[in-house]
PDB file of C-alpha atoms and ligand atoms in Angstrom:
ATOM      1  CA  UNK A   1      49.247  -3.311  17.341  1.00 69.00           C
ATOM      2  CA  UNK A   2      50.359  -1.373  20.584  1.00 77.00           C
ATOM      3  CA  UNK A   3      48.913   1.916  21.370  1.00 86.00           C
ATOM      4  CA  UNK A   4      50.833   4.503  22.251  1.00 95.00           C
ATOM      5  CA  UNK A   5      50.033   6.968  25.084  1.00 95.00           C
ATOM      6  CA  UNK A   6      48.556  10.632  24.365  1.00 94.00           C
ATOM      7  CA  UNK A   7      51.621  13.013  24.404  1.00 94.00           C
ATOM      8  CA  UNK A   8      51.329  15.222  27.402  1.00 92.00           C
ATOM      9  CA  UNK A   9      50.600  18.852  26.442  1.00 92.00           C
ATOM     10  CA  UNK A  10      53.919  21.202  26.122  1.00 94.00           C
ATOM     11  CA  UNK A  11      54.691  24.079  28.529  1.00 92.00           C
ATOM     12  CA  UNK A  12      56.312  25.641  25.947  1.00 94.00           C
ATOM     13  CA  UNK A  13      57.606  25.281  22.845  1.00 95.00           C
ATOM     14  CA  UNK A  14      60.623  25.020  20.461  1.00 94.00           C
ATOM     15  CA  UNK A  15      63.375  24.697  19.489  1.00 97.00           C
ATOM     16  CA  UNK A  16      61.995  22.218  16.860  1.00 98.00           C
ATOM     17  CA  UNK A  17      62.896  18.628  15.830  1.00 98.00           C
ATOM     18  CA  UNK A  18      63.223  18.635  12.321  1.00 98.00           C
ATOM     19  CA  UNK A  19      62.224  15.924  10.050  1.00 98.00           C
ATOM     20  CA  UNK A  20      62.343  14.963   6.565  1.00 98.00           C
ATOM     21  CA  UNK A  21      60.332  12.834   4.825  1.00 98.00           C
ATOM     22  CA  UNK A  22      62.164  11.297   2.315  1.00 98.00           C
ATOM     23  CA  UNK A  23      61.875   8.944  -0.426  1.00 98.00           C
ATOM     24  CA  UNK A  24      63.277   8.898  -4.135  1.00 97.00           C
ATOM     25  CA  UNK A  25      60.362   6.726  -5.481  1.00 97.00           C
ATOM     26  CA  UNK A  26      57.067   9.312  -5.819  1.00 97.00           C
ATOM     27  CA  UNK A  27      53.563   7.883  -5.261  1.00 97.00           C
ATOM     28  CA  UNK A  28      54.613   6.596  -1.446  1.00 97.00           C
ATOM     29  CA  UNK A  29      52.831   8.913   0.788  1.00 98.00           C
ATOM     30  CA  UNK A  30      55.302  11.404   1.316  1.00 98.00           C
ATOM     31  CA  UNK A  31      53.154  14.649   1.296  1.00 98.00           C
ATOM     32  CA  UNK A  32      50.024  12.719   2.781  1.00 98.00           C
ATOM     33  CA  UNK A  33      52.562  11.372   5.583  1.00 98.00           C
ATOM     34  CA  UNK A  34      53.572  15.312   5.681  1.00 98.00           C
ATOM     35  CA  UNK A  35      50.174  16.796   6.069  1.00 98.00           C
ATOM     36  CA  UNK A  36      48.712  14.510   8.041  1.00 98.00           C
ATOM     37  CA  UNK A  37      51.499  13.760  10.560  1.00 98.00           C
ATOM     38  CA  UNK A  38      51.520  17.546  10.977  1.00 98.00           C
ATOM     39  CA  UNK A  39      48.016  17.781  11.600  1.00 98.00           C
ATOM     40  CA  UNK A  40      47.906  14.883  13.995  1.00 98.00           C
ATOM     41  CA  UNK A  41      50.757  16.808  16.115  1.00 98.00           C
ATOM     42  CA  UNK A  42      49.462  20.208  15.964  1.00 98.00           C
ATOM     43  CA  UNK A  43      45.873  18.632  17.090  1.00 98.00           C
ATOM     44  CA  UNK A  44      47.812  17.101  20.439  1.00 97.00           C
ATOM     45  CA  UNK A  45      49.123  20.656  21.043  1.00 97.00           C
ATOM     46  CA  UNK A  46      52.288  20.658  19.448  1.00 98.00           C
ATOM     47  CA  UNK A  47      53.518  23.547  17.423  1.00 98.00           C
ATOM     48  CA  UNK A  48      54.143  22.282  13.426  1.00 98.00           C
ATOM     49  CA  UNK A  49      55.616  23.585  10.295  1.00 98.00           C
ATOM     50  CA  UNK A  50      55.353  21.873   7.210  1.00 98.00           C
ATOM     51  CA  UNK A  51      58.313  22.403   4.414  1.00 98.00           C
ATOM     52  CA  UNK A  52      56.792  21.659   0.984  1.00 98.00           C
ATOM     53  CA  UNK A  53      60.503  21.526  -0.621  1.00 98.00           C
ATOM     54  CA  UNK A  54      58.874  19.621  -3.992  1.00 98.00           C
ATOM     55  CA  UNK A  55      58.948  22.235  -6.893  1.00 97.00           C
ATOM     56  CA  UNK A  56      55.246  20.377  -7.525  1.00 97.00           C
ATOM     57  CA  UNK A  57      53.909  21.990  -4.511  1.00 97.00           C
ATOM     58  CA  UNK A  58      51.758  18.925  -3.692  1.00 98.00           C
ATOM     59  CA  UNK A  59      52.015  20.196  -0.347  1.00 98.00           C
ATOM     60  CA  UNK A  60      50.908  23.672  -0.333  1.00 98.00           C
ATOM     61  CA  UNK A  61      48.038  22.742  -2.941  1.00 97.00           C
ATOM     62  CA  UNK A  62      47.030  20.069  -0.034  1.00 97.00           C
ATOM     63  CA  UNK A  63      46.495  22.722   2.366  1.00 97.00           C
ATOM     64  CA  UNK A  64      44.359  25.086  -0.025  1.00 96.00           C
ATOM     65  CA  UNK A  65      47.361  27.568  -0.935  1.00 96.00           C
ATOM     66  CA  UNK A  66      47.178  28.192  -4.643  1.00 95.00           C
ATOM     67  CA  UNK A  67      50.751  28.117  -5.979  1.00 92.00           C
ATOM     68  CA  UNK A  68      51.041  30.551  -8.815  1.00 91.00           C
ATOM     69  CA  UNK A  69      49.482  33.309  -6.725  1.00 94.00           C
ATOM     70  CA  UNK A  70      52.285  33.220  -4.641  1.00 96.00           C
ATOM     71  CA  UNK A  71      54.599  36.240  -4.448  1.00 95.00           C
ATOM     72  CA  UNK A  72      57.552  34.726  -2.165  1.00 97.00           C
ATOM     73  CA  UNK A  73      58.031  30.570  -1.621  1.00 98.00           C
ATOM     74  CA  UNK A  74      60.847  28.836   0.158  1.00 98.00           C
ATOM     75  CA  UNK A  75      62.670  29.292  -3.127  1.00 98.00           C
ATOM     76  CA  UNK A  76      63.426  33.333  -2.027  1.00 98.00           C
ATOM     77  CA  UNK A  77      64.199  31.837   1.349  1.00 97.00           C
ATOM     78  CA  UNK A  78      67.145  29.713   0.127  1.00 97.00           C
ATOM     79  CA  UNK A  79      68.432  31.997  -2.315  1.00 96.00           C
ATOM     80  CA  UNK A  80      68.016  35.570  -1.109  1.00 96.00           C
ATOM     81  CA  UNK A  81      69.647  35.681   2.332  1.00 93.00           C
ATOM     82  CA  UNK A  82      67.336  39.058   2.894  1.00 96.00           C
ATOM     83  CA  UNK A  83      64.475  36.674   2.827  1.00 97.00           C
ATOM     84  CA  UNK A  84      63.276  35.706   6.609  1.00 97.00           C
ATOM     85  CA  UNK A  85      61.485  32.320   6.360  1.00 97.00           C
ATOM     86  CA  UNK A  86      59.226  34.111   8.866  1.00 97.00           C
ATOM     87  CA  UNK A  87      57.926  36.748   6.164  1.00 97.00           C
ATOM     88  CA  UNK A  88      57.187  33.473   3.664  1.00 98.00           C
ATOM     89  CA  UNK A  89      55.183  30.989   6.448  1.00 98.00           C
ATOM     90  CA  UNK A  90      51.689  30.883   5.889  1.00 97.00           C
ATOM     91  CA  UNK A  91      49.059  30.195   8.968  1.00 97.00           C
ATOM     92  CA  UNK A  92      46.683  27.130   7.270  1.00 97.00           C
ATOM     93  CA  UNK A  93      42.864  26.563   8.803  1.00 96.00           C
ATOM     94  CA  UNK A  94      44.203  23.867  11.173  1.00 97.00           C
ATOM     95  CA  UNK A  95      45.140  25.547  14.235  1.00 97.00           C
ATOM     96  CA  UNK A  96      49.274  25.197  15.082  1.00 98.00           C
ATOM     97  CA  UNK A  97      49.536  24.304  11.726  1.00 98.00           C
ATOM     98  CA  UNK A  98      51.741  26.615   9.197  1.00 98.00           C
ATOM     99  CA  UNK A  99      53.252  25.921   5.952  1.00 98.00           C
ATOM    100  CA  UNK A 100      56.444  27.182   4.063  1.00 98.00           C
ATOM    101  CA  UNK A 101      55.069  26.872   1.111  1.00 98.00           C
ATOM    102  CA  UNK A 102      56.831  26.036  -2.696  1.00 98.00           C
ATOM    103  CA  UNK A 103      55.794  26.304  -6.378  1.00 97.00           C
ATOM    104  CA  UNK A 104      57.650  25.516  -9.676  1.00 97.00           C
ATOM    105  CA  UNK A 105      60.260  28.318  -8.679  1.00 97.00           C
ATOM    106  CA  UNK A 106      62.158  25.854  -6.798  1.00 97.00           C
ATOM    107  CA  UNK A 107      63.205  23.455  -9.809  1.00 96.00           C
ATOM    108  CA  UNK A 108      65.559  26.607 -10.447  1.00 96.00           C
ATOM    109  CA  UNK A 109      67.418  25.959  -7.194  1.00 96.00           C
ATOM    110  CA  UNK A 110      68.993  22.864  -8.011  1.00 92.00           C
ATOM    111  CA  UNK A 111      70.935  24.549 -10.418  1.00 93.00           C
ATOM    112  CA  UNK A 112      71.199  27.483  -8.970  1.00 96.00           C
ATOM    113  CA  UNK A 113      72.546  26.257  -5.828  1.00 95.00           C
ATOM    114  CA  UNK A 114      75.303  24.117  -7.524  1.00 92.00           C
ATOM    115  CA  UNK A 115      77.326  27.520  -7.697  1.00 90.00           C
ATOM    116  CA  UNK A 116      77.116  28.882  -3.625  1.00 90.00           C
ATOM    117  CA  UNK A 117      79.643  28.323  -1.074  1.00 91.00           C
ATOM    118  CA  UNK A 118      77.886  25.225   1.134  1.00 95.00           C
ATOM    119  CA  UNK A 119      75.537  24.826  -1.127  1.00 97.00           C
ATOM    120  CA  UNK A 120      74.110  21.662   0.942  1.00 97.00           C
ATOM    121  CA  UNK A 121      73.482  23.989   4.279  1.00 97.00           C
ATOM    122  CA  UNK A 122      71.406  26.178   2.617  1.00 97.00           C
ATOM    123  CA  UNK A 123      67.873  25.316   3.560  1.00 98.00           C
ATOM    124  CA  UNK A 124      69.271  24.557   7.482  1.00 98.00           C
ATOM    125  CA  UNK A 125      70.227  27.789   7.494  1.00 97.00           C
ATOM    126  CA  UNK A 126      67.064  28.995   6.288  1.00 96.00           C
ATOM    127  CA  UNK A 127      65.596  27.188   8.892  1.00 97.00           C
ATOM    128  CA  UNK A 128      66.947  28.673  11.458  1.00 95.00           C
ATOM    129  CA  UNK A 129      65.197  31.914  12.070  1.00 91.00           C
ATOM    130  CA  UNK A 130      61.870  29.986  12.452  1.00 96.00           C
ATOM    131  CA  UNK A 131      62.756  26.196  13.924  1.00 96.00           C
ATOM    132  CA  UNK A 132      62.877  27.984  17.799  1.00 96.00           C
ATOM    133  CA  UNK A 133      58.742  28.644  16.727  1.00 97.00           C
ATOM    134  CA  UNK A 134      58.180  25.553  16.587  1.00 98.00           C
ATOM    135  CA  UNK A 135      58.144  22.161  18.187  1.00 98.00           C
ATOM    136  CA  UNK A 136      58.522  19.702  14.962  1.00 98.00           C
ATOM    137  CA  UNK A 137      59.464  20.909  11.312  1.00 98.00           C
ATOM    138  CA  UNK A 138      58.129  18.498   8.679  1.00 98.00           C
ATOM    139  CA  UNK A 139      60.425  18.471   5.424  1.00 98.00           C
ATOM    140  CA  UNK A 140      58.170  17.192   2.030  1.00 98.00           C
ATOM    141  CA  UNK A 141      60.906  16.297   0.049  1.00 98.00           C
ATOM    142  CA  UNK A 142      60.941  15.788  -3.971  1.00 98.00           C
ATOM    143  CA  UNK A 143      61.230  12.223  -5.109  1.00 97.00           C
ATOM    144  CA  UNK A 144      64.560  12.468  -5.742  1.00 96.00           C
ATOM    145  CA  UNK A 145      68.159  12.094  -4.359  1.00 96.00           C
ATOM    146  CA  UNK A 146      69.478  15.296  -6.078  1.00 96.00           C
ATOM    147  CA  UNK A 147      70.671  18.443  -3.927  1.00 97.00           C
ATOM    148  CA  UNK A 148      67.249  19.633  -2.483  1.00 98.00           C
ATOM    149  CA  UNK A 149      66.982  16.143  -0.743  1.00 98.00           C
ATOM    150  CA  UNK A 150      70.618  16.397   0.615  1.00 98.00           C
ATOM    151  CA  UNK A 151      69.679  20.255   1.573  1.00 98.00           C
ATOM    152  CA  UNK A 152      66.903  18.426   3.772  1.00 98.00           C
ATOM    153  CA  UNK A 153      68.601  15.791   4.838  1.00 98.00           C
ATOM    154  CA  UNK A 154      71.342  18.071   6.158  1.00 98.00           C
ATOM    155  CA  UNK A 155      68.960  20.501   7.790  1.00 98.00           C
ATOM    156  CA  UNK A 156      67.307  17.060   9.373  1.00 98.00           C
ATOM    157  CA  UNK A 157      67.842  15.543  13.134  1.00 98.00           C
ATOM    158  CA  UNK A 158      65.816  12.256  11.812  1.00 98.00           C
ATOM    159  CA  UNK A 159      64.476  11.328   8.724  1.00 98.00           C
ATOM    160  CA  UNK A 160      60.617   9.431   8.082  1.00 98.00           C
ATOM    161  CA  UNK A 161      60.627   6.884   5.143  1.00 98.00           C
ATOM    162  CA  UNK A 162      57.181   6.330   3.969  1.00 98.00           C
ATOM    163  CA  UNK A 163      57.146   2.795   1.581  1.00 97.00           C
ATOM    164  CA  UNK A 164      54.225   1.862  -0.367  1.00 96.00           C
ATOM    165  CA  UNK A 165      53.061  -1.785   0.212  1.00 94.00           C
ATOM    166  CA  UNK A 166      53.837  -3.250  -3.140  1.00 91.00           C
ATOM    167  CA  UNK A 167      55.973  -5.356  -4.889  1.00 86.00           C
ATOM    168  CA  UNK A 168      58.873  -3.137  -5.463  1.00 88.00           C
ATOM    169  CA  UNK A 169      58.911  -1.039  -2.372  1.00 88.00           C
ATOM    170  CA  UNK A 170      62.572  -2.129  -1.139  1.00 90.00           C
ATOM    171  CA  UNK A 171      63.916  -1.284  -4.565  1.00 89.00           C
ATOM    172  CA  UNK A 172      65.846   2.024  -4.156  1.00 90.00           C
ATOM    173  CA  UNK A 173      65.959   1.845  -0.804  1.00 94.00           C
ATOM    174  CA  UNK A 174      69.635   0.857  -0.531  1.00 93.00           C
ATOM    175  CA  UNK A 175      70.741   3.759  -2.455  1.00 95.00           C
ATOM    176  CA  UNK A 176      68.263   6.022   0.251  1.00 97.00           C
ATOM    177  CA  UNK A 177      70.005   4.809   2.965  1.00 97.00           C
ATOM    178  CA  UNK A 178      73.288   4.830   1.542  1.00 97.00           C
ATOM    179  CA  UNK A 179      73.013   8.720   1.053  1.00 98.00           C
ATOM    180  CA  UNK A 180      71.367   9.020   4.538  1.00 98.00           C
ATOM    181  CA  UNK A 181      74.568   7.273   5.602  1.00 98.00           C
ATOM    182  CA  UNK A 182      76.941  10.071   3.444  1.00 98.00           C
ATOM    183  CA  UNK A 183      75.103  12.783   4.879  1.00 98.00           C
ATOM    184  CA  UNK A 184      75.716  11.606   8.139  1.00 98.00           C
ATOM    185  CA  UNK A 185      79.362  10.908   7.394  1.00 98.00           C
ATOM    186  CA  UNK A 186      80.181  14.345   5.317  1.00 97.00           C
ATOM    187  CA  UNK A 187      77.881  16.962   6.529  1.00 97.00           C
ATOM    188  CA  UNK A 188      75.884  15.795   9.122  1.00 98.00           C
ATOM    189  CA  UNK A 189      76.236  13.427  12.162  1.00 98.00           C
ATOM    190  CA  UNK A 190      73.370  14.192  13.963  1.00 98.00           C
ATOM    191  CA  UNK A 191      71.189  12.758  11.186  1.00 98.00           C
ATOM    192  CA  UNK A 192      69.103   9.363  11.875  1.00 97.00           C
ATOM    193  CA  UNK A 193      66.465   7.613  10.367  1.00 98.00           C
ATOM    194  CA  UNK A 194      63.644   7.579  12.689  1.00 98.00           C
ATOM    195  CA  UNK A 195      61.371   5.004  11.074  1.00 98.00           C
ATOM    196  CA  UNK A 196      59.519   3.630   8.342  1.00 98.00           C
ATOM    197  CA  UNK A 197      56.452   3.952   7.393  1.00 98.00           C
ATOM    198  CA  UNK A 198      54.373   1.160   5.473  1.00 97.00           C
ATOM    199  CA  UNK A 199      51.649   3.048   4.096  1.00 98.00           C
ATOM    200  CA  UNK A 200      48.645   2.103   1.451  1.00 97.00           C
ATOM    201  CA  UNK A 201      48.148  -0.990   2.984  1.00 97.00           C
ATOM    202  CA  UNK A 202      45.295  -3.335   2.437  1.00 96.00           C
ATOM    203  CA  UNK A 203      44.926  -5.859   5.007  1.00 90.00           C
ATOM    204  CA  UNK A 204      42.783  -8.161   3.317  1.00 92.00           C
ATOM    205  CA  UNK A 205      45.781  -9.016   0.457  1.00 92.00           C
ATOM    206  CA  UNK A 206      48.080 -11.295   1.686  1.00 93.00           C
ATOM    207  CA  UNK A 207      50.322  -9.285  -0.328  1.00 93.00           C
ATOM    208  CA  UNK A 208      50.415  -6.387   1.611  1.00 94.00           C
ATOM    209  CA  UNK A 209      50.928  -8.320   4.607  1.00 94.00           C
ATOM    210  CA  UNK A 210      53.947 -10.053   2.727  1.00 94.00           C
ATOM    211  CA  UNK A 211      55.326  -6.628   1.890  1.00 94.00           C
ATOM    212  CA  UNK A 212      55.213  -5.660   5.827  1.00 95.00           C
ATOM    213  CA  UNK A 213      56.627  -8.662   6.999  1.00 95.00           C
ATOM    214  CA  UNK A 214      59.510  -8.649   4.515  1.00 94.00           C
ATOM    215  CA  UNK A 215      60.101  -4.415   5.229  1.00 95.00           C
ATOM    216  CA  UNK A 216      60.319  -5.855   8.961  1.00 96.00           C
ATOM    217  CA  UNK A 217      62.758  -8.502   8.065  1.00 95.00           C
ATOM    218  CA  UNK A 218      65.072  -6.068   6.216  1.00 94.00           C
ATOM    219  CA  UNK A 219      64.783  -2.804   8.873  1.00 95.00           C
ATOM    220  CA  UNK A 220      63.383  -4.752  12.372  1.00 96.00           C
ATOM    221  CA  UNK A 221      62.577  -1.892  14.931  1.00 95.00           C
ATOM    222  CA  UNK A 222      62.491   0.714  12.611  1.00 96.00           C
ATOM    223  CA  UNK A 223      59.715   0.021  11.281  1.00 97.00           C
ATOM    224  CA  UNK A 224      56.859   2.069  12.905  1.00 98.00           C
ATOM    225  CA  UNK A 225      53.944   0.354  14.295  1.00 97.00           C
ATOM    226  CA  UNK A 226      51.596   2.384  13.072  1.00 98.00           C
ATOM    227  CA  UNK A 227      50.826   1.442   9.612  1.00 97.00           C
ATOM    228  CA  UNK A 228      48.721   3.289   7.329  1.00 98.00           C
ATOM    229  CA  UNK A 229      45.715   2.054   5.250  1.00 98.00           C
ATOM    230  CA  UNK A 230      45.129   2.104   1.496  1.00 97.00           C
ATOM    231  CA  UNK A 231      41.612   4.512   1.157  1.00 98.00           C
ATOM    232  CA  UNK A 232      40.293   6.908  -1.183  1.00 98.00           C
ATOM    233  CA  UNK A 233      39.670   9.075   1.837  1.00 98.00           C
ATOM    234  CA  UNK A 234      43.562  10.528   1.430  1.00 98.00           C
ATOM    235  CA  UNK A 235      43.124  11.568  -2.162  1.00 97.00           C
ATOM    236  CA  UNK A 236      39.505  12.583  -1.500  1.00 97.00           C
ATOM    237  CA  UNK A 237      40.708  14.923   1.457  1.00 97.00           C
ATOM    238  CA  UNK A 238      43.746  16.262  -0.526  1.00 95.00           C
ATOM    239  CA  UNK A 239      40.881  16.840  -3.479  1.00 95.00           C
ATOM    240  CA  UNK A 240      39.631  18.838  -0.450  1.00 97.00           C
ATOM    241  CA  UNK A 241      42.601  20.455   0.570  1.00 97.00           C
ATOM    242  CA  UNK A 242      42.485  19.430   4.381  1.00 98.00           C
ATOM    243  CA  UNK A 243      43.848  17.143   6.555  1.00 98.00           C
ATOM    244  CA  UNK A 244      42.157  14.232   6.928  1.00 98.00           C
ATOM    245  CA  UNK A 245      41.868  15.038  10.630  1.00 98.00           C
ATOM    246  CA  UNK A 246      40.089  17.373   9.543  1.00 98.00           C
ATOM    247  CA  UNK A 247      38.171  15.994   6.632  1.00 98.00           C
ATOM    248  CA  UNK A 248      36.913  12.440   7.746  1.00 98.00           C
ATOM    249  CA  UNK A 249      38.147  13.369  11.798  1.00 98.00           C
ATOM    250  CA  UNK A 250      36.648   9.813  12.848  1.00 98.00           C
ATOM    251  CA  UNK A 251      37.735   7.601   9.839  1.00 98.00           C
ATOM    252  CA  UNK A 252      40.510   5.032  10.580  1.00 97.00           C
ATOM    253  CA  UNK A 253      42.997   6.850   8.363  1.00 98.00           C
ATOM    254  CA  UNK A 254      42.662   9.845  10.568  1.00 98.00           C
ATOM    255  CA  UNK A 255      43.213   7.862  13.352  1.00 98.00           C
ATOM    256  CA  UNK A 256      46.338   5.820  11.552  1.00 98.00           C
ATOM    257  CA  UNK A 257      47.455   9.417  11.421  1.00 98.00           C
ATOM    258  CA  UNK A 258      47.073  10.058  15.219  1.00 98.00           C
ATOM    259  CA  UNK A 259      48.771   7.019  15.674  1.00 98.00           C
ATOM    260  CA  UNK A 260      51.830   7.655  14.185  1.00 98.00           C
ATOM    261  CA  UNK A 261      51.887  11.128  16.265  1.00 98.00           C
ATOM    262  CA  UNK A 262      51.503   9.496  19.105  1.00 98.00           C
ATOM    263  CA  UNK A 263      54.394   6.662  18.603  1.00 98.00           C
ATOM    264  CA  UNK A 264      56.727   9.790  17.599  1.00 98.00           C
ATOM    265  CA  UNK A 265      56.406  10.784  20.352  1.00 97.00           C
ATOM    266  CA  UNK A 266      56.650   7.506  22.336  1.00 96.00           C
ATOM    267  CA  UNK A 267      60.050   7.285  20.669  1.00 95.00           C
ATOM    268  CA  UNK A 268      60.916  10.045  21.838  1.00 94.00           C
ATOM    269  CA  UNK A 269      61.154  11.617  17.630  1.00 93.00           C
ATOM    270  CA  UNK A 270      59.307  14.427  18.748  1.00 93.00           C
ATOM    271  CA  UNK A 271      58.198  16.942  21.537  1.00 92.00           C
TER     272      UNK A 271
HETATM  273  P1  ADP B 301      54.431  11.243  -2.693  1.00 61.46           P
HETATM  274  O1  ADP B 301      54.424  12.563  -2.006  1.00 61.46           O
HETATM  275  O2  ADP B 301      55.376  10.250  -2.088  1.00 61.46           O
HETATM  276  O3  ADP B 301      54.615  11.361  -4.175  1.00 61.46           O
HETATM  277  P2  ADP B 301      51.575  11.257  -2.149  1.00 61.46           P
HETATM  278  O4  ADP B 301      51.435  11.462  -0.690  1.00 61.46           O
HETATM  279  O5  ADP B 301      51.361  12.425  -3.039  1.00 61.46           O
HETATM  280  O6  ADP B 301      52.979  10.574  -2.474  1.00 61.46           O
HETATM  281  O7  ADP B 301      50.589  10.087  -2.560  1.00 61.46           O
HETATM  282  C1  ADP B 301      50.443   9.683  -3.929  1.00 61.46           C
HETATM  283  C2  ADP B 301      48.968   9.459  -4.227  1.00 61.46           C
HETATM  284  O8  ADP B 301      48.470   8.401  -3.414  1.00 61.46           O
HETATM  285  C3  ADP B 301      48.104  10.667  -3.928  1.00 61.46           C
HETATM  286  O9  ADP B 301      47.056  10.730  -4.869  1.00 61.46           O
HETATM  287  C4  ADP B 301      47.539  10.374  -2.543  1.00 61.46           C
HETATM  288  O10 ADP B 301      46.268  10.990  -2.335  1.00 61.46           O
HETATM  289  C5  ADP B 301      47.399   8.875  -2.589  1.00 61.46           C
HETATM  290  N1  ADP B 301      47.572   8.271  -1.271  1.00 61.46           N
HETATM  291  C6  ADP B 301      48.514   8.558  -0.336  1.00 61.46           C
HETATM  292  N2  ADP B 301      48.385   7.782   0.754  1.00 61.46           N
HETATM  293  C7  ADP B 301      47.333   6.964   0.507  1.00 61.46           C
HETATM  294  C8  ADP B 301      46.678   5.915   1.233  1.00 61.46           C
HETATM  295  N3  ADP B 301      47.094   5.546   2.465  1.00 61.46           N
HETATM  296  N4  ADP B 301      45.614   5.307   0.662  1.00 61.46           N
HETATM  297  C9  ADP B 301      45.210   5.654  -0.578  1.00 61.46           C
HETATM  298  N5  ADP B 301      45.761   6.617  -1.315  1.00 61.46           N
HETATM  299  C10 ADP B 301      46.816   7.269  -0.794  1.00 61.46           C
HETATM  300 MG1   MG B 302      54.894  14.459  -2.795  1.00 61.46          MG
END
């Protein structure tokens, strides 16, 4: 596996790339991806938000926010224009690290968005008060395809697809990139995938291996590098509400993380 070089620190920062991490299927890594990705960056320097836009609030509960104490969530910031996303962002213990975060208030907004006048811009446009802040903006979608994904994927510049090495892992992912491809087409042209991301991978199963070589077959260089391990450190650490960076710094899933950081950058998908 290359290794990637150590992104140069930033003279200054923003206006931010945003990303969404996207997958219908749940159970693939999408909020670990989130959380740790963002740590990885903000611990080479770089300024990160992290969008938990799943009415589970996976997200926020990962970084120690408790979601029913909340008074306002990304939710207000979507559909009460009064509502500066800057009020709602929450600092987290990881330095450069903050968090817009979510609770079960945003399963109304599917719904309630239906009714509004560009009802897919709405979360770019809530973005935009904060994204000059920061140098990346990390979106944790839902696992779904419904109007809170396209809200992310419209707000997006790239989009992160995190597969699980299994079996089925492909399945669905036509349909993804099919409404990556509409989104493009309708409402967004500046939208591109910027990888996938095998993750939960067990190198001592020939399956796994067979599920990497087959995602490679079907996607080529999009495919990131970096893959990312199957351990118990990710749900322990989440159990813990920190980063794994933070939580097991030296393990080799912290480092997977740093990894990935660093080939974002590499690419050129990030500051
Ligand atoms: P999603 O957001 O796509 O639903 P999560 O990131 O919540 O997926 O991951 C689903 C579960 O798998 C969580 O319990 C998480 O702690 C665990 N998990 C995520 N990544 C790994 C990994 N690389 N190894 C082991 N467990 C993982
Ligand atoms: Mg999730």
């Amino acid at each position: 596996m290359p290794d990637f070089p150590q992104p140069p620190p930033l003279a200054s920062h923003g206006p931010a790339r945003i990303i969404a991490m996207c997958n219908q299927k749940g159970g693939v890594g999408k909020t670990t991806t989130t959380i740790n990705l963002g740590a990885a960056l903000a611990e080479a320097g770089r300024r990160v938000l992290l969008v938990d836009f799943d009415p589970q609030g996976a997200l926020s509960v990962g970084l120690g926010i408790n979601p029913h104490e909340l008074e306002t969530t990304v939710y207000n910031v979507l559909m009460d224009r009064s509502v500066d996303a800057r009020a709602v962002v929450q600092r987290t213990a990881v330095a450069g690290l903050d968090v817009l975060p979510a609770n079960i208030d945003l399963s109304a907004a599917e719904v309630q968005l239906v009714g509004e006048v560009a009802r897919e811009m709405v979360l770019a446009r809530a973005l935009r008060t904060v994204s000059d802040d920061y140098d990346v903006v990390l979106i944790d979608c839902q696992p779904s395809l419904g109007l809170l994904a396209v809200n992310a994927l419209t707000a997006a510049h790239g989009v992160i697809i995190p597969l699980e090495c299994e079996f089925f892992a492909l399945r669905g992912v036509a349909l993804l990139v099919e409404t990556i491809e509409k989104v493009q087409d309708r409402l967004n042209p500046r939208l591109e995938i910027d990888g996938i991301l095998a993750t939960m991978y067990d190198g001592r199963t020939l399956h796994s291996r067979e599920v990497v070589a087959r995602v490679v077959d079907a996607f080529g260089d999009l495919v990131f590098h970096t893959v990312i391990g199957r351990t118990v450190k990710f749900p322990d650490a989440t159990v813990a509400a920190e980063p794994i960076t933070v939580y097991a710094s030296t393990h080799a899933g912290a480092e997977a993380y740093r990894q990935l950081a660093r080939e974002l950058v590499a690419r050129g998908d990030a500051a």
